Short mmCIF file of C-alpha atoms in Angstrom, two decimals:
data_model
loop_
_atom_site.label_atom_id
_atom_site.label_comp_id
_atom_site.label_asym_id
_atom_site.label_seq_id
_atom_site.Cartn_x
_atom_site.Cartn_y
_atom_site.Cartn_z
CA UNK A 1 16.38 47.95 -22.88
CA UNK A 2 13.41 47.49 -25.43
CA UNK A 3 14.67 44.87 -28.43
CA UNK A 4 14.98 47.20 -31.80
CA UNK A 5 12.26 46.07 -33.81
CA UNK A 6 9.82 47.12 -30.39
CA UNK A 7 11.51 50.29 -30.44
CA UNK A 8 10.56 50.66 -34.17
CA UNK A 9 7.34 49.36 -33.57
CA UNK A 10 6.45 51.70 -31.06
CA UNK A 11 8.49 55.18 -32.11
CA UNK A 12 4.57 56.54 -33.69
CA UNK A 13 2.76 56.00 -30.69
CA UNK A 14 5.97 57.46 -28.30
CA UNK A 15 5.77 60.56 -30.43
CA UNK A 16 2.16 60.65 -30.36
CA UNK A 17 2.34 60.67 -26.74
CA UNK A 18 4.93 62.88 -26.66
CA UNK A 19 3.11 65.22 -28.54
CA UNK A 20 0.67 64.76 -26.15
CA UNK A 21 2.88 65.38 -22.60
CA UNK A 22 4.03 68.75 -24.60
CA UNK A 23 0.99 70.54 -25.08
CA UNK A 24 0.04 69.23 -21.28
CA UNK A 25 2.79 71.26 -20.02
CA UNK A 26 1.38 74.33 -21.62
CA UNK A 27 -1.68 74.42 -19.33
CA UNK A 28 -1.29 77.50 -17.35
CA UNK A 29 -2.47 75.91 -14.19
CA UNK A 30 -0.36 73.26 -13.74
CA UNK A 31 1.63 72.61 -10.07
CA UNK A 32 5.31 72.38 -9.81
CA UNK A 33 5.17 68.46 -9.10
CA UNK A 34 3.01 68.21 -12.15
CA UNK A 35 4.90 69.93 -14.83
CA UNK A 36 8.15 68.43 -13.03
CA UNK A 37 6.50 65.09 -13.46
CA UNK A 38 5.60 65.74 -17.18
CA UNK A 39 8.48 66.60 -17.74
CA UNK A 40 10.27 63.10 -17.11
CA UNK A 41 7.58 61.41 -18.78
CA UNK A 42 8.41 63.50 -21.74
CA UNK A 43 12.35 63.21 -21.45
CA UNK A 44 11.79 59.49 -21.25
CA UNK A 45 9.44 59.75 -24.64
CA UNK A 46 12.32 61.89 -26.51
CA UNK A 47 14.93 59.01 -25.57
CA UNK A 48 12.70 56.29 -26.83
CA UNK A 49 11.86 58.19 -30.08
CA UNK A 50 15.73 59.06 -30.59
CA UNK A 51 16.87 55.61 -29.98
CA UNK A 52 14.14 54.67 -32.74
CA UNK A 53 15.54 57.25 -34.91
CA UNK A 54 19.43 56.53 -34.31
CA UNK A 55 18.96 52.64 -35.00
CA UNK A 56 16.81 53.38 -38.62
CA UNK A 57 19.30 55.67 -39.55
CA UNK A 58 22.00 53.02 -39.09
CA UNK A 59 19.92 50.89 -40.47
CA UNK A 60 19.10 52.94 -43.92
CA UNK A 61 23.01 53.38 -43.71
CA UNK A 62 23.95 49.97 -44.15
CA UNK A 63 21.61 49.07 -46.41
CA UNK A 64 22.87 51.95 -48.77
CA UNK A 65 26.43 50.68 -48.17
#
């Protein structure tokens, strides 16, 4: 698993990408395998950019504690 402060680093260009895989999925000619395939790569994205999102928000919680 990625150290925190790579996660952090990195949640901009996940959700860039993400962004990215999403609007590739909305080609109209796309194969099964394809769409199937950008699909992972996009539920592996989400779980990076959550995990990002989960730690600041524990993060911005204990600092307001």
């Amino acid at each position: 698993m990625a150290r925190t402060t790579d996660k952090l680093k990195n949640f901009e260009a996940n959700y860039e990408k993400l962004e990215e895989v999403v609007k590739a999925l909305d080609a109209p000619d796309l194969t099964l395998k394809e769409a199937l395939d950008l699909y992972e790569k996009a539920i592996k994205l989400d779980e990076a950019c959550e995990s990002a999102l989960e730690y600041a928000k524990q993060r911005a919680q204990a600092l307001a504690d």
